[in-house]
Amino acid sequence: MDVRGKTIVVTGAGRGIGRSLAQHFAGKGANIGLLDTNADDLAATRDQCAQTGVIARSYLADAANEDSVVGALDQVTGDFGRLDGLINNAGIVRDAMLVKVKDGQVVGKMTMAQWQSVIDVNLTGVFLCAREAAQRMITLTGGGVIVNVSSISRAGNAGQTNYSAAKAGVAAMTVVWAKELARYGIRVGAVAPGFIRTPMVAGMKPEALQKMTSPIPLGRLGEPEEIAHAVGFIFENDLFTGRCVEVDAGLRM
Ligand code: NAP
């Protein structure tokens, strides 16, 4: 896909990888619909994208809420008249061990709130946004590209029962939708980042971060722009569908 003049929606676009994705595609000449739950961050991303001369609009929306997603995508198609791309980037972490044991005693568990909040945003949110985007791509545009942000944690990362389950689900849904939507001219891909320098990672405890990053073969965190570059490849390569690109500095779970 030549993204110039196309309309691309990015969820979780207020900061981190989402902001980089928005800047990357705005820099390539795409008009951008930005979804996030943080109004101030959204406005900052929108203003940065608009500086490139494209149309950038922000929509306060919760990717995990059906009414919110439907309403936001209705607004996007009302404003832009078309939808060519969706990047399902919004995601959260609520890490905990399944059971936490100290001195032979179970002193904690992953709570239902930790489990459900991550499943709601990282799995249900991806499903809802993709469903609503696919409907609009078929009826308005006759095709498009959907890219889901998974994670290397989809292989199973200790302390991330909820996150690993959601990200494995995201990778599986990518394959399902690639098969279901190809007949409508929609390609679906995924990227699985390793550890990327964003506010999400900055929020980790230093000792946990050190433990997780020390085995990285390239010896450094990734930059958000390096993930945006990989997503750009998926958009631009018309043979790409149903696969997940690993961008992880060689780290394996
Ligand atoms: P981040 O810095 O925490 O940014 C996430 C953005 O998503 C925030 O602006 C956040 O808004 C927004 N968001 C959260 N819940 C939302 C919801 N329900 N609806 C709409 N927006 C919502 O995260 P990141 O590191 O850039 O991660 C982006 C994606 O990459 C996530 O899917 C993450 O799982 C994935 N990923 C990240 C890494 C990494 O190392 N950073 C590695 C692998 C995969 P608020 O500020 O309001 O919360």
mmCIF file of N, CA and C and ligand atoms in Angstrom, residues 12-18 35-38 41 61-64 89-92 121-122 149-152 163 167 193-196 198-201, ligand 1:
data_model
loop_
_atom_site.group_PDB
_atom_site.id
_atom_site.type_symbol
_atom_site.label_atom_id
_atom_site.label_comp_id
_atom_site.label_asym_id
_atom_site.label_seq_id
_atom_site.Cartn_x
_atom_site.Cartn_y
_atom_site.Cartn_z
ATOM 1 N N GLY A 12 -3.924 3.878 21.105
ATOM 2 C CA GLY A 12 -2.845 4.099 22.079
ATOM 3 C C GLY A 12 -1.802 5.051 21.541
ATOM 4 N N ALA A 13 -2.278 6.068 20.806
ATOM 5 C CA ALA A 13 -1.360 6.949 20.057
ATOM 6 C C ALA A 13 -0.812 8.100 20.897
ATOM 7 N N GLY A 14 -1.197 8.153 22.176
ATOM 8 C CA GLY A 14 -0.789 9.298 22.987
ATOM 9 C C GLY A 14 0.684 9.348 23.298
ATOM 10 N N ARG A 15 1.314 8.193 23.373
ATOM 11 C CA ARG A 15 2.737 8.189 23.778
ATOM 12 C C ARG A 15 3.382 6.887 23.301
ATOM 13 N N GLY A 16 4.657 6.738 23.620
ATOM 14 C CA GLY A 16 5.358 5.485 23.381
ATOM 15 C C GLY A 16 5.349 5.062 21.914
ATOM 16 N N ILE A 17 5.167 3.765 21.701
ATOM 17 C CA ILE A 17 5.198 3.220 20.337
ATOM 18 C C ILE A 17 4.080 3.824 19.493
ATOM 19 N N GLY A 18 2.903 4.037 20.099
ATOM 20 C CA GLY A 18 1.767 4.594 19.356
ATOM 21 C C GLY A 18 2.074 5.969 18.792
ATOM 22 N N LEU A 35 -6.349 7.489 18.464
ATOM 23 C CA LEU A 35 -7.218 7.091 19.577
ATOM 24 C C LEU A 35 -6.389 6.871 20.825
ATOM 25 N N ASP A 36 -6.885 7.369 21.946
ATOM 26 C CA ASP A 36 -6.199 7.131 23.221
ATOM 27 C C ASP A 36 -7.148 7.514 24.341
ATOM 28 N N THR A 37 -6.745 7.157 25.573
ATOM 29 C CA THR A 37 -7.546 7.521 26.742
ATOM 30 C C THR A 37 -7.017 8.771 27.433
ATOM 31 N N ASN A 38 -5.886 9.288 26.972
ATOM 32 C CA ASN A 38 -5.263 10.449 27.626
ATOM 33 C C ASN A 38 -5.337 11.672 26.701
ATOM 34 N N ASP A 41 -1.963 13.845 26.132
ATOM 35 C CA ASP A 41 -0.984 13.134 25.290
ATOM 36 C C ASP A 41 -1.478 13.079 23.837
ATOM 37 N N ALA A 61 -10.910 7.778 23.274
ATOM 38 C CA ALA A 61 -11.663 6.522 23.169
ATOM 39 C C ALA A 61 -10.975 5.423 23.962
ATOM 40 N N ASP A 62 -11.796 4.560 24.531
ATOM 41 C CA ASP A 62 -11.297 3.402 25.269
ATOM 42 C C ASP A 62 -11.405 2.181 24.362
ATOM 43 N N ALA A 63 -10.260 1.642 23.973
ATOM 44 C CA ALA A 63 -10.246 0.519 23.036
ATOM 45 C C ALA A 63 -10.969 -0.705 23.588
ATOM 46 N N ALA A 64 -11.132 -0.782 24.897
ATOM 47 C CA ALA A 64 -11.749 -1.955 25.512
ATOM 48 C C ALA A 64 -13.262 -1.835 25.620
ATOM 49 N N ASN A 89 -2.475 -0.821 18.644
ATOM 50 C CA ASN A 89 -1.277 -0.666 19.473
ATOM 51 C C ASN A 89 -1.583 -0.527 20.963
ATOM 52 N N ALA A 90 -2.783 -0.026 21.319
ATOM 53 C CA ALA A 90 -3.079 0.240 22.733
ATOM 54 C C ALA A 90 -2.863 -1.020 23.568
ATOM 55 N N GLY A 91 -2.173 -0.872 24.684
ATOM 56 C CA GLY A 91 -1.936 -2.022 25.543
ATOM 57 C C GLY A 91 -1.479 -1.581 26.916
ATOM 58 N N ILE A 92 -1.707 -2.451 27.893
ATOM 59 C CA ILE A 92 -1.300 -2.160 29.269
ATOM 60 C C ILE A 92 -0.612 -3.384 29.869
ATOM 61 N N VAL A 121 -8.189 -4.809 27.587
ATOM 62 C CA VAL A 121 -7.528 -3.843 26.689
ATOM 63 C C VAL A 121 -6.738 -4.566 25.598
ATOM 64 N N ASN A 122 -5.910 -5.536 26.001
ATOM 65 C CA ASN A 122 -4.923 -6.098 25.063
ATOM 66 C C ASN A 122 -5.496 -7.169 24.144
ATOM 67 N N VAL A 149 -0.233 -5.136 17.398
ATOM 68 C CA VAL A 149 1.027 -5.163 18.154
ATOM 69 C C VAL A 149 0.928 -6.277 19.199
ATOM 70 N N SER A 150 1.684 -7.348 18.973
ATOM 71 C CA SER A 150 1.772 -8.453 19.923
ATOM 72 C C SER A 150 3.001 -8.210 20.801
ATOM 73 N N SER A 151 3.744 -9.232 21.134
ATOM 74 C CA SER A 151 4.932 -9.077 21.993
ATOM 75 C C SER A 151 5.685 -10.394 21.992
ATOM 76 N N ILE A 152 7.000 -10.327 22.252
ATOM 77 C CA ILE A 152 7.733 -11.583 22.422
ATOM 78 C C ILE A 152 7.224 -12.340 23.655
ATOM 79 N N TYR A 163 -0.770 -10.897 30.373
ATOM 80 C CA TYR A 163 -0.201 -10.242 29.187
ATOM 81 C C TYR A 163 0.195 -11.278 28.129
ATOM 82 N N LYS A 167 -1.343 -11.485 24.394
ATOM 83 C CA LYS A 167 -0.492 -11.273 23.221
ATOM 84 C C LYS A 167 -0.422 -12.523 22.331
ATOM 85 N N PRO A 193 7.260 -6.832 19.388
ATOM 86 C CA PRO A 193 8.446 -6.143 19.888
ATOM 87 C C PRO A 193 9.076 -6.884 21.065
ATOM 88 N N GLY A 194 10.388 -6.687 21.205
ATOM 89 C CA GLY A 194 11.071 -7.068 22.450
ATOM 90 C C GLY A 194 10.903 -5.923 23.436
ATOM 91 N N PHE A 195 11.957 -5.586 24.155
ATOM 92 C CA PHE A 195 11.862 -4.482 25.123
ATOM 93 C C PHE A 195 12.189 -3.165 24.437
ATOM 94 N N ILE A 196 11.231 -2.256 24.469
ATOM 95 C CA ILE A 196 11.327 -0.990 23.741
ATOM 96 C C ILE A 196 11.304 0.166 24.745
ATOM 97 N N THR A 198 9.966 2.890 26.165
ATOM 98 C CA THR A 198 8.717 3.661 26.219
ATOM 99 C C THR A 198 8.354 3.868 27.686
ATOM 100 N N PRO A 199 7.357 4.720 27.960
ATOM 101 C CA PRO A 199 6.908 4.884 29.353
ATOM 102 C C PRO A 199 6.487 3.569 30.006
ATOM 103 N N MET A 200 5.951 2.609 29.189
ATOM 104 C CA MET A 200 5.552 1.324 29.762
ATOM 105 C C MET A 200 6.748 0.618 30.393
ATOM 106 N N VAL A 201 7.872 0.621 29.703
ATOM 107 C CA VAL A 201 9.076 -0.045 30.204
ATOM 108 C C VAL A 201 9.727 0.795 31.304
HETATM 109 P P1 NAP B 1 2.741 2.958 26.740
HETATM 110 O O1 NAP B 1 3.970 3.789 26.705
HETATM 111 O O2 NAP B 1 2.187 2.583 28.075
HETATM 112 O O3 NAP B 1 1.611 3.654 25.859
HETATM 113 C C1 NAP B 1 0.371 3.023 25.689
HETATM 114 C C2 NAP B 1 -0.662 4.038 25.273
HETATM 115 O O4 NAP B 1 -1.911 3.331 25.140
HETATM 116 C C3 NAP B 1 -0.881 5.118 26.324
HETATM 117 O O5 NAP B 1 -0.996 6.374 25.707
HETATM 118 C C4 NAP B 1 -2.182 4.687 26.971
HETATM 119 O O6 NAP B 1 -2.958 5.768 27.478
HETATM 120 C C5 NAP B 1 -2.918 4.055 25.818
HETATM 121 N N1 NAP B 1 -3.973 3.178 26.283
HETATM 122 C C6 NAP B 1 -3.969 2.359 27.354
HETATM 123 N N2 NAP B 1 -5.143 1.744 27.491
HETATM 124 C C7 NAP B 1 -5.927 2.192 26.482
HETATM 125 C C8 NAP B 1 -7.260 1.937 26.099
HETATM 126 N N3 NAP B 1 -8.044 1.098 26.788
HETATM 127 N N4 NAP B 1 -7.749 2.573 25.009
HETATM 128 C C9 NAP B 1 -6.986 3.445 24.302
HETATM 129 N N5 NAP B 1 -5.712 3.733 24.636
HETATM 130 C C10 NAP B 1 -5.189 3.118 25.712
HETATM 131 O O7 NAP B 1 2.978 1.564 25.973
HETATM 132 P P2 NAP B 1 4.038 1.163 24.822
HETATM 133 O O8 NAP B 1 5.250 0.641 25.491
HETATM 134 O O9 NAP B 1 4.152 2.245 23.818
HETATM 135 O O10 NAP B 1 3.282 -0.101 24.203
HETATM 136 C C11 NAP B 1 2.481 0.006 23.043
HETATM 137 C C12 NAP B 1 2.120 -1.406 22.611
HETATM 138 O O11 NAP B 1 3.307 -2.157 22.384
HETATM 139 C C13 NAP B 1 1.309 -2.189 23.659
HETATM 140 O O12 NAP B 1 0.365 -3.007 23.022
HETATM 141 C C14 NAP B 1 2.368 -3.042 24.323
HETATM 142 O O13 NAP B 1 1.838 -4.192 24.909
HETATM 143 C C15 NAP B 1 3.256 -3.347 23.130
HETATM 144 N N6 NAP B 1 4.600 -3.755 23.489
HETATM 145 C C16 NAP B 1 5.432 -2.904 24.150
HETATM 146 C C17 NAP B 1 6.719 -3.314 24.467
HETATM 147 C C18 NAP B 1 7.691 -2.416 25.181
HETATM 148 O O14 NAP B 1 8.783 -2.897 25.532
HETATM 149 N N7 NAP B 1 7.402 -1.139 25.387
HETATM 150 C C19 NAP B 1 7.132 -4.614 24.147
HETATM 151 C C20 NAP B 1 6.259 -5.461 23.484
HETATM 152 C C21 NAP B 1 4.999 -5.025 23.154
HETATM 153 P P3 NAP B 1 -2.896 6.161 29.039
HETATM 154 O O15 NAP B 1 -1.686 7.023 29.200
HETATM 155 O O16 NAP B 1 -4.193 6.879 29.259
HETATM 156 O O17 NAP B 1 -2.805 4.862 29.797
#
